[in-house]
mmCIF file of C-alpha atoms and ligand atoms in Angstrom:
data_model
loop_
_atom_site.group_PDB
_atom_site.id
_atom_site.type_symbol
_atom_site.label_atom_id
_atom_site.label_comp_id
_atom_site.label_asym_id
_atom_site.label_seq_id
_atom_site.Cartn_x
_atom_site.Cartn_y
_atom_site.Cartn_z
ATOM 1 C CA UNK Y 174 0.000 0.000 0.000
ATOM 2 C CA UNK Y 175 1.237 3.512 -0.894
ATOM 3 C CA UNK Y 176 2.189 5.681 2.038
ATOM 4 C CA UNK Y 177 -0.218 8.675 2.224
ATOM 5 C CA UNK Y 178 2.606 11.135 2.993
ATOM 6 C CA UNK Y 179 4.394 10.092 -0.213
ATOM 7 C CA UNK Y 180 1.182 10.610 -2.207
ATOM 8 C CA UNK Y 181 0.796 14.110 -0.716
ATOM 9 C CA UNK Y 182 4.394 15.010 -1.522
ATOM 10 C CA UNK Y 183 3.958 13.750 -5.096
ATOM 11 C CA UNK Y 184 0.894 15.996 -5.402
ATOM 12 C CA UNK Y 185 2.903 18.963 -4.097
ATOM 13 C CA UNK Y 186 5.564 18.270 -6.726
ATOM 14 C CA UNK Y 187 2.840 18.153 -9.406
ATOM 15 C CA UNK Y 188 1.511 21.483 -8.135
ATOM 16 C CA UNK Y 189 5.000 23.049 -8.384
ATOM 17 C CA UNK Y 190 5.301 21.789 -11.963
ATOM 18 C CA UNK Y 191 1.821 23.053 -12.883
ATOM 19 C CA UNK Y 192 2.518 26.512 -11.418
ATOM 20 C CA UNK Y 193 5.888 26.827 -13.100
ATOM 21 C CA UNK Y 194 7.653 26.846 -9.706
ATOM 22 C CA UNK Y 195 9.500 23.554 -10.150
ATOM 23 C CA UNK Y 196 13.250 24.000 -9.913
ATOM 24 C CA UNK Y 197 14.787 22.428 -13.014
ATOM 25 C CA UNK Y 198 18.376 21.959 -11.993
ATOM 26 C CA UNK Y 199 20.976 22.557 -14.665
ATOM 27 C CA UNK Y 200 24.017 20.298 -14.657
ATOM 28 C CA UNK Y 201 27.393 21.921 -15.309
ATOM 29 C CA UNK Y 202 29.843 19.758 -17.265
ATOM 30 C CA UNK Y 203 32.992 21.833 -16.701
ATOM 31 C CA UNK Y 204 34.832 23.654 -13.897
ATOM 32 C CA UNK Y 205 33.071 26.703 -12.462
ATOM 33 C CA UNK Y 206 34.473 29.708 -14.316
ATOM 34 C CA UNK Y 207 33.617 32.715 -16.496
ATOM 35 C CA UNK Y 208 32.441 30.230 -19.118
ATOM 36 C CA UNK Y 209 30.800 26.894 -18.324
ATOM 37 C CA UNK Y 210 29.729 23.958 -20.428
ATOM 38 C CA UNK Y 211 26.090 22.808 -20.351
ATOM 39 C CA UNK Y 212 24.621 20.165 -22.705
ATOM 40 C CA UNK Y 213 27.966 20.239 -24.522
ATOM 41 C CA UNK Y 214 27.684 23.991 -25.268
ATOM 42 C CA UNK Y 215 30.003 26.733 -24.073
ATOM 43 C CA UNK Y 216 28.054 29.436 -22.204
ATOM 44 C CA UNK Y 217 29.056 32.752 -20.720
ATOM 45 C CA UNK Y 218 28.376 32.306 -17.035
ATOM 46 C CA UNK Y 219 26.532 35.127 -15.245
ATOM 47 C CA UNK Y 220 24.906 32.884 -12.642
ATOM 48 C CA UNK Y 221 27.638 32.006 -10.172
ATOM 49 C CA UNK Y 222 28.796 33.638 -6.950
ATOM 50 C CA UNK Y 223 32.357 33.016 -8.104
ATOM 51 C CA UNK Y 224 33.043 36.756 -7.821
ATOM 52 C CA UNK Y 225 36.826 36.614 -8.046
ATOM 53 C CA UNK Y 226 37.155 33.636 -10.349
ATOM 54 C CA UNK Y 227 38.892 31.627 -7.628
ATOM 55 C CA UNK Y 228 36.764 28.464 -8.020
ATOM 56 C CA UNK Y 229 39.004 27.185 -10.811
ATOM 57 C CA UNK Y 230 42.118 29.308 -10.270
ATOM 58 C CA UNK Y 231 45.394 27.380 -10.754
ATOM 59 C CA UNK Y 232 46.741 28.522 -7.377
ATOM 60 C CA UNK Y 233 43.588 27.364 -5.606
ATOM 61 C CA UNK Y 234 43.630 24.004 -7.391
ATOM 62 C CA UNK Y 235 47.280 23.484 -6.498
ATOM 63 C CA UNK Y 236 46.641 24.400 -2.845
ATOM 64 C CA UNK Y 237 43.744 21.934 -2.649
ATOM 65 C CA UNK Y 238 46.001 19.217 -4.107
ATOM 66 C CA UNK Y 239 48.668 19.983 -1.509
ATOM 67 C CA UNK Y 240 45.980 19.806 1.199
ATOM 68 C CA UNK Y 241 44.999 16.318 0.029
ATOM 69 C CA UNK Y 242 48.621 15.182 -0.140
ATOM 70 C CA UNK Y 243 49.282 16.325 3.402
ATOM 71 C CA UNK Y 244 45.963 15.527 5.118
ATOM 72 C CA UNK Y 245 43.861 13.250 2.887
ATOM 73 C CA UNK Y 246 40.302 13.986 1.809
ATOM 74 C CA UNK Y 247 37.938 13.594 4.762
ATOM 75 C CA UNK Y 248 38.055 15.032 8.285
ATOM 76 C CA UNK Y 249 36.698 11.841 9.882
ATOM 77 C CA UNK Y 250 35.274 13.729 12.847
ATOM 78 C CA UNK Y 251 33.547 16.851 14.084
ATOM 79 C CA UNK Y 252 35.752 19.796 15.005
ATOM 80 C CA UNK Y 253 35.494 19.240 18.767
ATOM 81 C CA UNK Y 254 36.481 15.533 18.689
ATOM 82 C CA UNK Y 255 39.253 14.911 16.149
ATOM 83 C CA UNK Y 256 38.285 17.060 13.137
ATOM 84 C CA UNK Y 257 40.434 20.123 13.863
ATOM 85 C CA UNK Y 258 43.678 20.071 11.889
ATOM 86 C CA UNK Y 259 46.446 22.627 11.715
ATOM 87 C CA UNK Y 260 44.840 23.726 8.413
ATOM 88 C CA UNK Y 261 41.644 24.797 10.217
ATOM 89 C CA UNK Y 262 43.606 26.662 12.859
ATOM 90 C CA UNK Y 263 45.791 28.372 10.256
ATOM 91 C CA UNK Y 264 42.763 29.381 8.175
ATOM 92 C CA UNK Y 265 41.008 30.892 11.194
ATOM 93 C CA UNK Y 266 44.102 32.846 12.228
ATOM 94 C CA UNK Y 267 44.636 34.104 8.694
ATOM 95 C CA UNK Y 268 41.017 35.173 8.310
ATOM 96 C CA UNK Y 269 41.023 37.016 11.665
ATOM 97 C CA UNK Y 270 44.179 38.895 10.666
ATOM 98 C CA UNK Y 271 42.894 39.619 7.140
ATOM 99 C CA UNK Y 272 39.633 40.985 8.476
ATOM 100 C CA UNK Y 273 41.246 42.778 11.410
ATOM 101 C CA UNK Y 274 38.879 40.934 13.769
ATOM 102 C CA UNK Y 275 39.589 39.771 17.322
ATOM 103 C CA UNK Y 276 38.988 36.146 16.358
ATOM 104 C CA UNK Y 277 37.477 33.844 13.758
ATOM 105 C CA UNK Y 278 35.934 30.374 13.635
ATOM 106 C CA UNK Y 279 35.058 28.442 10.482
ATOM 107 C CA UNK Y 280 32.114 26.169 9.672
ATOM 108 C CA UNK Y 281 31.139 23.807 6.867
ATOM 109 C CA UNK Y 282 29.128 26.525 5.086
ATOM 110 C CA UNK Y 283 27.663 29.985 5.497
ATOM 111 C CA UNK Y 284 24.307 28.342 6.132
ATOM 112 C CA UNK Y 285 25.829 26.271 8.958
ATOM 113 C CA UNK Y 286 27.502 29.401 10.379
ATOM 114 C CA UNK Y 287 24.099 31.079 10.757
ATOM 115 C CA UNK Y 288 22.517 27.954 12.234
ATOM 116 C CA UNK Y 289 25.406 27.742 14.698
ATOM 117 C CA UNK Y 290 25.511 31.369 15.698
ATOM 118 C CA UNK Y 291 21.963 32.596 16.206
ATOM 119 C CA UNK Y 292 20.747 29.853 18.592
ATOM 120 C CA UNK Y 293 24.052 30.070 20.495
ATOM 121 C CA UNK Y 294 23.504 33.783 21.148
ATOM 122 C CA UNK Y 295 19.790 34.037 21.861
ATOM 123 C CA UNK Y 296 16.987 31.749 23.057
ATOM 124 C CA UNK Y 297 13.461 31.781 24.450
ATOM 125 C CA UNK Y 298 12.666 35.124 26.111
ATOM 126 C CA UNK Y 299 15.173 36.987 23.922
ATOM 127 C CA UNK Y 300 14.387 39.186 20.917
ATOM 128 C CA UNK Y 301 15.861 39.308 17.395
ATOM 129 C CA UNK Y 302 15.330 42.333 15.140
ATOM 130 C CA UNK Y 303 15.679 40.974 11.624
ATOM 131 C CA UNK Y 304 15.587 42.784 8.241
ATOM 132 C CA UNK Y 305 12.526 41.535 6.328
ATOM 133 C CA UNK Y 306 14.702 40.486 3.354
ATOM 134 C CA UNK Y 307 17.270 38.499 5.335
ATOM 135 C CA UNK Y 308 18.521 35.233 3.841
ATOM 136 C CA UNK Y 309 16.780 31.889 4.461
ATOM 137 C CA UNK Y 310 19.652 30.652 6.655
ATOM 138 C CA UNK Y 311 19.133 33.602 9.011
ATOM 139 C CA UNK Y 312 15.406 32.921 9.088
ATOM 140 C CA UNK Y 313 16.055 29.257 9.928
ATOM 141 C CA UNK Y 314 18.665 30.186 12.564
ATOM 142 C CA UNK Y 315 16.151 32.559 14.151
ATOM 143 C CA UNK Y 316 13.488 29.831 14.203
ATOM 144 C CA UNK Y 317 15.901 27.337 15.768
ATOM 145 C CA UNK Y 318 16.775 29.809 18.510
ATOM 146 C CA UNK Y 319 13.135 30.079 19.671
ATOM 147 C CA UNK Y 320 13.710 33.757 20.414
ATOM 148 C CA UNK Y 321 10.948 36.230 19.451
ATOM 149 C CA UNK Y 322 11.610 37.528 15.941
ATOM 150 C CA UNK Y 323 10.609 41.104 15.098
ATOM 151 C CA UNK Y 324 10.980 41.904 11.388
ATOM 152 C CA UNK Y 325 11.743 45.468 10.381
ATOM 153 C CA UNK Y 326 11.223 47.047 6.941
ATOM 154 C CA UNK Y 327 14.094 46.465 4.543
ATOM 155 C CA UNK Y 328 17.100 48.717 5.315
ATOM 156 C CA UNK Y 329 14.855 51.111 7.304
ATOM 157 C CA UNK Y 330 16.560 52.622 10.345
ATOM 158 C CA UNK Y 331 13.289 54.348 11.291
ATOM 159 C CA UNK Y 332 11.435 51.062 11.331
ATOM 160 C CA UNK Y 333 14.249 49.385 13.261
ATOM 161 C CA UNK Y 334 14.078 52.153 15.888
ATOM 162 C CA UNK Y 335 10.283 51.837 15.985
ATOM 163 C CA UNK Y 336 10.520 48.054 16.453
ATOM 164 C CA UNK Y 337 13.056 48.449 19.259
ATOM 165 C CA UNK Y 338 10.915 51.084 21.037
ATOM 166 C CA UNK Y 339 7.819 48.874 20.724
ATOM 167 C CA UNK Y 340 9.542 45.844 22.260
ATOM 168 C CA UNK Y 341 9.594 46.313 25.995
ATOM 169 C CA UNK Y 342 9.796 42.738 27.313
ATOM 170 C CA UNK Y 343 13.018 40.934 26.453
ATOM 171 C CA UNK Y 344 16.045 39.182 27.852
ATOM 172 C CA UNK Y 345 18.891 39.599 25.368
ATOM 173 C CA UNK Y 346 18.501 41.546 22.125
ATOM 174 C CA UNK Y 347 20.164 40.918 18.747
ATOM 175 C CA UNK Y 348 19.951 42.853 15.463
ATOM 176 C CA UNK Y 349 20.628 40.795 12.313
ATOM 177 C CA UNK Y 350 20.998 42.035 8.763
ATOM 178 C CA UNK Y 351 22.400 40.730 5.516
ATOM 179 C CA UNK Y 352 25.355 42.862 4.401
ATOM 180 C CA UNK Y 353 24.616 42.682 0.664
ATOM 181 C CA UNK Y 354 21.107 41.567 -0.293
ATOM 182 C CA UNK Y 355 21.465 38.835 -2.856
ATOM 183 C CA UNK Y 356 18.391 39.503 -5.011
ATOM 184 C CA UNK Y 357 18.832 43.285 -5.390
ATOM 185 C CA UNK Y 358 22.552 43.789 -4.820
ATOM 186 C CA UNK Y 359 21.953 46.650 -2.384
ATOM 187 C CA UNK Y 360 24.071 47.210 0.732
ATOM 188 C CA UNK Y 361 22.728 47.392 4.316
ATOM 189 C CA UNK Y 362 23.339 50.779 6.013
ATOM 190 C CA UNK Y 363 25.522 49.021 8.562
ATOM 191 C CA UNK Y 364 27.099 52.244 9.870
ATOM 192 C CA UNK Y 365 23.679 53.542 10.916
ATOM 193 C CA UNK Y 366 22.606 50.152 12.232
ATOM 194 C CA UNK Y 367 25.791 50.078 14.347
ATOM 195 C CA UNK Y 368 24.810 53.478 15.797
ATOM 196 C CA UNK Y 369 21.433 52.008 16.777
ATOM 197 C CA UNK Y 370 23.129 48.948 18.277
ATOM 198 C CA UNK Y 371 25.514 51.158 20.283
ATOM 199 C CA UNK Y 372 22.778 53.527 21.445
ATOM 200 C CA UNK Y 373 20.597 50.704 22.794
ATOM 201 C CA UNK Y 374 23.313 48.250 23.836
ATOM 202 C CA UNK Y 375 22.007 45.589 21.430
ATOM 203 C CA UNK Y 376 24.219 42.829 19.975
ATOM 204 C CA UNK Y 377 24.818 43.306 16.237
ATOM 205 C CA UNK Y 378 25.286 40.558 13.660
ATOM 206 C CA UNK Y 379 25.778 40.937 9.894
ATOM 207 C CA UNK Y 380 25.740 38.145 7.321
ATOM 208 C CA UNK Y 381 28.272 39.292 4.735
ATOM 209 C CA UNK Y 382 28.040 36.286 2.408
ATOM 210 C CA UNK Y 383 27.971 38.479 -0.712
ATOM 211 C CA UNK Y 384 30.352 41.117 0.678
ATOM 212 C CA UNK Y 385 33.156 38.741 1.684
ATOM 213 C CA UNK Y 386 35.957 39.143 -0.870
ATOM 214 C CA UNK Y 387 33.914 41.890 -2.559
ATOM 215 C CA UNK Y 388 33.407 44.892 -0.259
ATOM 216 C CA UNK Y 389 36.040 46.707 1.786
ATOM 217 C CA UNK Y 390 39.748 47.157 1.134
ATOM 218 C CA UNK Y 391 40.901 44.226 -0.993
ATOM 219 C CA UNK Y 392 37.684 42.313 -0.223
ATOM 220 C CA UNK Y 393 37.891 42.475 3.582
ATOM 221 C CA UNK Y 394 34.120 42.673 3.823
ATOM 222 C CA UNK Y 395 31.378 45.025 4.926
ATOM 223 C CA UNK Y 396 32.805 45.830 8.367
ATOM 224 C CA UNK Y 397 35.945 47.094 6.663
ATOM 225 C CA UNK Y 398 33.875 48.882 3.982
ATOM 226 C CA UNK Y 399 32.229 51.027 6.679
ATOM 227 C CA UNK Y 400 35.273 51.114 9.017
ATOM 228 C CA UNK Y 401 33.285 49.465 11.818
ATOM 229 C CA UNK Y 402 36.013 47.222 13.275
ATOM 230 C CA UNK Y 403 35.207 46.311 16.869
ATOM 231 C CA UNK Y 404 31.631 47.628 16.634
ATOM 232 C CA UNK Y 405 29.982 44.650 14.906
ATOM 233 C CA UNK Y 406 29.921 41.735 17.347
ATOM 234 C CA UNK Y 407 29.368 38.996 14.771
ATOM 235 C CA UNK Y 408 30.341 39.021 11.096
ATOM 236 C CA UNK Y 409 29.206 35.847 9.359
ATOM 237 C CA UNK Y 410 30.832 35.152 6.036
ATOM 238 C CA UNK Y 411 31.060 32.421 3.475
ATOM 239 C CA UNK Y 412 33.995 30.800 1.745
ATOM 240 C CA UNK Y 413 31.635 29.484 -0.940
ATOM 241 C CA UNK Y 414 31.222 32.634 -3.003
ATOM 242 C CA UNK Y 415 34.142 35.038 -3.596
ATOM 243 C CA UNK Y 416 36.607 32.556 -2.088
ATOM 244 C CA UNK Y 417 35.361 29.998 -4.601
ATOM 245 C CA UNK Y 418 35.501 26.987 -2.283
ATOM 246 C CA UNK Y 419 32.975 25.960 0.380
ATOM 247 C CA UNK Y 420 32.762 26.834 4.052
ATOM 248 C CA UNK Y 421 31.526 29.492 6.434
ATOM 249 C CA UNK Y 422 33.059 31.776 9.008
ATOM 250 C CA UNK Y 423 32.256 33.922 11.978
ATOM 251 C CA UNK Y 424 34.637 36.782 12.697
ATOM 252 C CA UNK Y 425 34.288 39.331 15.456
ATOM 253 C CA UNK Y 426 34.236 39.332 19.220
ATOM 254 C CA UNK Y 427 36.748 36.913 20.794
ATOM 255 C CA UNK Y 428 34.204 35.943 23.467
ATOM 256 C CA UNK Y 429 31.557 35.041 20.895
ATOM 257 C CA UNK Y 430 33.996 33.029 18.778
ATOM 258 C CA UNK Y 431 35.084 31.093 21.862
ATOM 259 C CA UNK Y 432 31.430 30.523 22.786
ATOM 260 C CA UNK Y 433 30.664 29.174 19.313
ATOM 261 C CA UNK Y 434 33.461 26.603 19.698
ATOM 262 C CA UNK Y 435 31.676 25.430 22.858
ATOM 263 C CA UNK Y 436 28.026 25.780 21.861
ATOM 264 C CA UNK Y 437 27.703 26.150 18.055
ATOM 265 C CA UNK Y 438 25.826 22.959 17.204
ATOM 266 C CA UNK Y 439 27.127 22.481 13.618
ATOM 267 C CA UNK Y 440 30.659 22.901 15.063
ATOM 268 C CA UNK Y 441 29.982 20.233 17.694
ATOM 269 C CA UNK Y 442 27.774 17.814 15.769
ATOM 270 C CA UNK Y 443 28.699 17.961 12.057
ATOM 271 C CA UNK Y 444 32.031 16.995 10.510
ATOM 272 C CA UNK Y 445 34.700 19.605 9.824
ATOM 273 C CA UNK Y 446 35.527 21.306 6.514
ATOM 274 C CA UNK Y 447 37.651 18.979 4.394
ATOM 275 C CA UNK Y 448 41.432 19.404 4.083
ATOM 276 C CA UNK Y 449 41.416 20.469 0.394
ATOM 277 C CA UNK Y 450 38.715 23.042 1.145
ATOM 278 C CA UNK Y 451 40.612 24.493 4.094
ATOM 279 C CA UNK Y 452 43.923 24.487 2.203
ATOM 280 C CA UNK Y 453 42.376 26.232 -0.812
ATOM 281 C CA UNK Y 454 40.741 28.836 1.445
ATOM 282 C CA UNK Y 455 44.114 29.599 3.056
ATOM 283 C CA UNK Y 456 45.488 30.201 -0.441
ATOM 284 C CA UNK Y 457 42.518 32.431 -1.269
ATOM 285 C CA UNK Y 458 43.159 34.661 1.754
ATOM 286 C CA UNK Y 459 46.842 34.732 0.845
ATOM 287 C CA UNK Y 460 46.003 35.859 -2.695
ATOM 288 C CA UNK Y 461 43.781 38.682 -1.464
ATOM 289 C CA UNK Y 462 46.476 39.775 0.964
ATOM 290 C CA UNK Y 463 49.040 39.905 -1.839
ATOM 291 C CA UNK Y 464 46.997 41.825 -4.403
ATOM 292 C CA UNK Y 465 43.784 43.795 -4.850
ATOM 293 C CA UNK Y 466 43.794 43.142 -8.599
ATOM 294 C CA UNK Y 467 40.967 40.572 -8.681
ATOM 295 C CA UNK Y 468 38.679 42.683 -6.500
ATOM 296 C CA UNK Y 469 39.330 45.719 -8.684
ATOM 297 C CA UNK Y 470 38.656 43.734 -11.854
ATOM 298 C CA UNK Y 471 35.394 42.448 -10.368
ATOM 299 C CA UNK Y 472 34.174 45.991 -9.627
ATOM 300 C CA UNK Y 473 35.316 47.295 -13.031
ATOM 301 C CA UNK Y 474 33.483 44.435 -14.788
ATOM 302 C CA UNK Y 475 30.339 45.048 -12.733
ATOM 303 C CA UNK Y 476 30.457 48.749 -13.562
ATOM 304 C CA UNK Y 477 30.829 48.031 -17.293
ATOM 305 C CA UNK Y 478 27.886 45.640 -17.268
ATOM 306 C CA UNK Y 479 25.604 47.844 -15.128
ATOM 307 C CA UNK Y 480 26.351 50.983 -17.156
ATOM 308 C CA UNK Y 481 25.962 49.081 -20.450
ATOM 309 C CA UNK Y 482 22.584 47.666 -19.430
ATOM 310 C CA UNK Y 483 21.378 51.043 -18.196
ATOM 311 C CA UNK Y 484 22.429 52.722 -21.448
ATOM 312 C CA UNK Y 485 20.282 50.222 -23.347
ATOM 313 C CA UNK Y 486 17.316 51.246 -21.209
ATOM 314 C CA UNK Y 487 17.193 48.318 -18.776
ATOM 315 C CA UNK Y 488 16.129 48.959 -15.173
ATOM 316 C CA UNK Y 489 18.890 47.640 -12.863
ATOM 317 C CA UNK Y 490 16.996 48.350 -9.636
ATOM 318 C CA UNK Y 491 18.961 49.247 -6.503
ATOM 319 C CA UNK Y 492 22.185 47.454 -7.415
ATOM 320 C CA UNK Y 493 25.278 48.922 -5.729
ATOM 321 C CA UNK Y 494 27.456 45.804 -5.982
ATOM 322 C CA UNK Y 495 28.463 43.196 -8.598
ATOM 323 C CA UNK Y 496 24.949 41.715 -8.295
ATOM 324 C CA UNK Y 497 22.966 43.422 -11.064
ATOM 325 C CA UNK Y 498 19.250 42.609 -11.409
ATOM 326 C CA UNK Y 499 17.577 43.353 -14.728
ATOM 327 C CA UNK Y 500 14.063 44.169 -13.579
ATOM 328 C CA UNK Y 501 11.428 42.726 -15.913
ATOM 329 C CA UNK Y 502 8.213 42.562 -13.847
ATOM 330 C CA UNK Y 503 6.307 39.444 -14.856
ATOM 331 C CA UNK Y 504 7.817 36.016 -14.127
ATOM 332 C CA UNK Y 505 6.852 34.735 -17.590
ATOM 333 C CA UNK Y 506 8.830 37.554 -19.231
ATOM 334 C CA UNK Y 507 11.855 36.937 -16.969
ATOM 335 C CA UNK Y 508 11.766 33.231 -17.804
ATOM 336 C CA UNK Y 509 11.450 33.904 -21.544
ATOM 337 C CA UNK Y 510 14.302 36.425 -21.317
ATOM 338 C CA UNK Y 511 16.580 33.978 -19.505
ATOM 339 C CA UNK Y 512 15.696 31.217 -21.985
ATOM 340 C CA UNK Y 513 16.556 33.412 -24.988
ATOM 341 C CA UNK Y 514 19.824 34.498 -23.345
ATOM 342 C CA UNK Y 515 20.653 30.837 -22.833
ATOM 343 C CA UNK Y 516 19.925 30.031 -26.470
ATOM 344 C CA UNK Y 517 22.263 32.873 -27.442
ATOM 345 C CA UNK Y 518 25.040 31.568 -25.181
ATOM 346 C CA UNK Y 519 24.543 33.614 -21.989
ATOM 347 C CA UNK Y 520 23.650 31.836 -18.743
ATOM 348 C CA UNK Y 521 21.792 34.240 -16.404
ATOM 349 C CA UNK Y 522 19.026 33.137 -14.073
ATOM 350 C CA UNK Y 523 15.403 34.305 -14.013
ATOM 351 C CA UNK Y 524 14.184 34.911 -10.479
ATOM 352 C CA UNK Y 525 10.502 35.257 -9.645
ATOM 353 C CA UNK Y 526 7.958 34.858 -6.873
ATOM 354 C CA UNK Y 527 8.269 33.615 -4.105
ATOM 355 C CA UNK Y 528 12.024 34.421 -4.052
ATOM 356 C CA UNK Y 529 11.198 38.055 -4.929
ATOM 357 C CA UNK Y 530 7.813 39.843 -4.569
ATOM 358 C CA UNK Y 531 5.053 39.250 -7.142
ATOM 359 C CA UNK Y 532 5.514 41.530 -10.177
ATOM 360 C CA UNK Y 533 9.238 42.051 -9.444
ATOM 361 C CA UNK Y 534 10.651 39.189 -11.477
ATOM 362 C CA UNK Y 535 14.085 39.745 -12.915
ATOM 363 C CA UNK Y 536 17.099 38.223 -14.585
ATOM 364 C CA UNK Y 537 19.959 38.394 -12.119
ATOM 365 C CA UNK Y 538 23.394 39.113 -13.568
ATOM 366 C CA UNK Y 539 26.217 37.922 -11.330
ATOM 367 C CA UNK Y 540 29.485 39.556 -12.343
ATOM 368 C CA UNK Y 541 32.925 38.054 -11.902
ATOM 369 C CA UNK Y 542 36.578 38.908 -12.292
ATOM 370 C CA UNK Y 543 36.729 35.733 -14.406
ATOM 371 C CA UNK Y 544 35.092 37.558 -17.355
ATOM 372 C CA UNK Y 545 37.306 39.130 -20.003
ATOM 373 C CA UNK Y 546 36.370 42.407 -21.708
ATOM 374 C CA UNK Y 547 35.375 40.365 -24.797
ATOM 375 C CA UNK Y 548 33.036 38.311 -22.588
ATOM 376 C CA UNK Y 549 31.383 41.491 -21.326
ATOM 377 C CA UNK Y 550 31.001 42.900 -24.837
ATOM 378 C CA UNK Y 551 29.474 39.665 -26.083
ATOM 379 C CA UNK Y 552 27.070 39.468 -23.099
ATOM 380 C CA UNK Y 553 25.939 43.078 -23.549
ATOM 381 C CA UNK Y 554 25.328 42.470 -27.272
ATOM 382 C CA UNK Y 555 23.145 39.490 -26.412
ATOM 383 C CA UNK Y 556 21.206 41.484 -23.800
ATOM 384 C CA UNK Y 557 20.639 44.234 -26.382
ATOM 385 C CA UNK Y 558 19.379 41.734 -28.956
ATOM 386 C CA UNK Y 559 17.067 39.866 -26.555
ATOM 387 C CA UNK Y 560 15.832 43.135 -24.986
ATOM 388 C CA UNK Y 561 14.740 44.428 -28.405
ATOM 389 C CA UNK Y 562 13.291 41.100 -29.464
ATOM 390 C CA UNK Y 563 11.089 40.819 -26.351
ATOM 391 C CA UNK Y 564 10.107 44.481 -26.410
ATOM 392 C CA UNK Y 565 11.827 45.360 -23.113
ATOM 393 C CA UNK Y 566 14.008 48.038 -24.651
ATOM 394 C CA UNK Y 567 13.344 50.230 -27.673
HETATM 395 C C1 PLP K 1193 23.193 36.021 2.746
HETATM 396 C C2 PLP K 1193 23.594 34.585 2.651
HETATM 397 N N1 PLP K 1193 23.932 33.929 3.775
HETATM 398 C C3 PLP K 1193 24.310 32.645 3.742
HETATM 399 C C4 PLP K 1193 24.355 31.948 2.566
HETATM 400 C C5 PLP K 1193 24.760 30.512 2.574
HETATM 401 O O1 PLP K 1193 26.107 30.401 2.256
HETATM 402 P P1 PLP K 1193 26.722 28.981 1.899
HETATM 403 O O2 PLP K 1193 26.437 28.726 0.459
HETATM 404 O O3 PLP K 1193 28.167 29.104 2.219
HETATM 405 O O4 PLP K 1193 26.034 27.988 2.772
HETATM 406 C C6 PLP K 1193 24.030 32.575 1.377
HETATM 407 C C7 PLP K 1193 24.084 31.811 0.106
HETATM 408 O O5 PLP K 1193 23.345 31.994 -0.814
HETATM 409 C C8 PLP K 1193 23.641 33.944 1.410
HETATM 410 O O6 PLP K 1193 23.309 34.588 0.288
#
């Protein structure tokens, strides 16, 4: 007899397919880079978070190989039992120095870093003030903590102040914001949020997944971008985007980092980052310490693409970073646009409801230092052609 739960789930899957919400997952047949191969075709890749082109960089590949030669492939244990190697310790020290933070601890992913941090800092009876557009991993971390969650309007200091004033019963308080918002590419006003945190004595946490390796001097992140060293208690980051590998980090207060090594559940109960990952991440930090060239190229590429799209008459929303949305409105138009781009050799994702509000569907252009100027020219030509064809631009 069929299990009734399985029948229900099958019906849910059917519903997703019928409503056009089913996630058809593309399979990449090449290394992650400025170009990728899909179905045997070479495509210009504007989908990845590989901001600096490190995912397939020869130095990163060589470092990962050395990591395997020295330590093997798997950690074999969680960090607190036997999973901490000298590579993990070195990476954490290097990241703390690079980011000018008191201390740093790494996790298996940015998602795991949020799930570790939020419930370790607050619990029942405490209050979290959370930007309404915060990432899913923050939302899940908040839920796990069982603290009261008060959402404030996106990037609104006034609404944050209002929410704080309206919340009179609490134990501990924590403000959490994304640093760069991944669907719009706008930056949180962290300097003003830090003023609010200082004024009310509230803990402050930023998730800088899309700012790590992108914002600040030589990619040191959002705290460096605003010169807020020592004023942001927790800076979550990821090693899976600009650093091109996989992993997460928490930099900031020494006390909090120490606490996370004692009470961060993914640190205690899920196996450590692998040796090749940790070794490649060490190399990535080293490369950013040696040169700002990749970060500069990323920003120059993003500027070329944003300005080019705007000149053609596209609406690029609130983008202030290498994430450039091309606002199209209806999900069907965004999907058709992305499909035509793909047919013309440009891979850029359509994003619609529920990831973004109804009527705000877009094609999201993720820029990278891995693109050459010829790549950018070719991509802009294709956008111009498809924009005219679908009546988006004149
Ligand atoms: C704001 C934010 N936080 C966390 C994550 C998760 O990072 P990771 O892929 O390292 O788990 C993402 C990834 O999309 C993100 O955008």
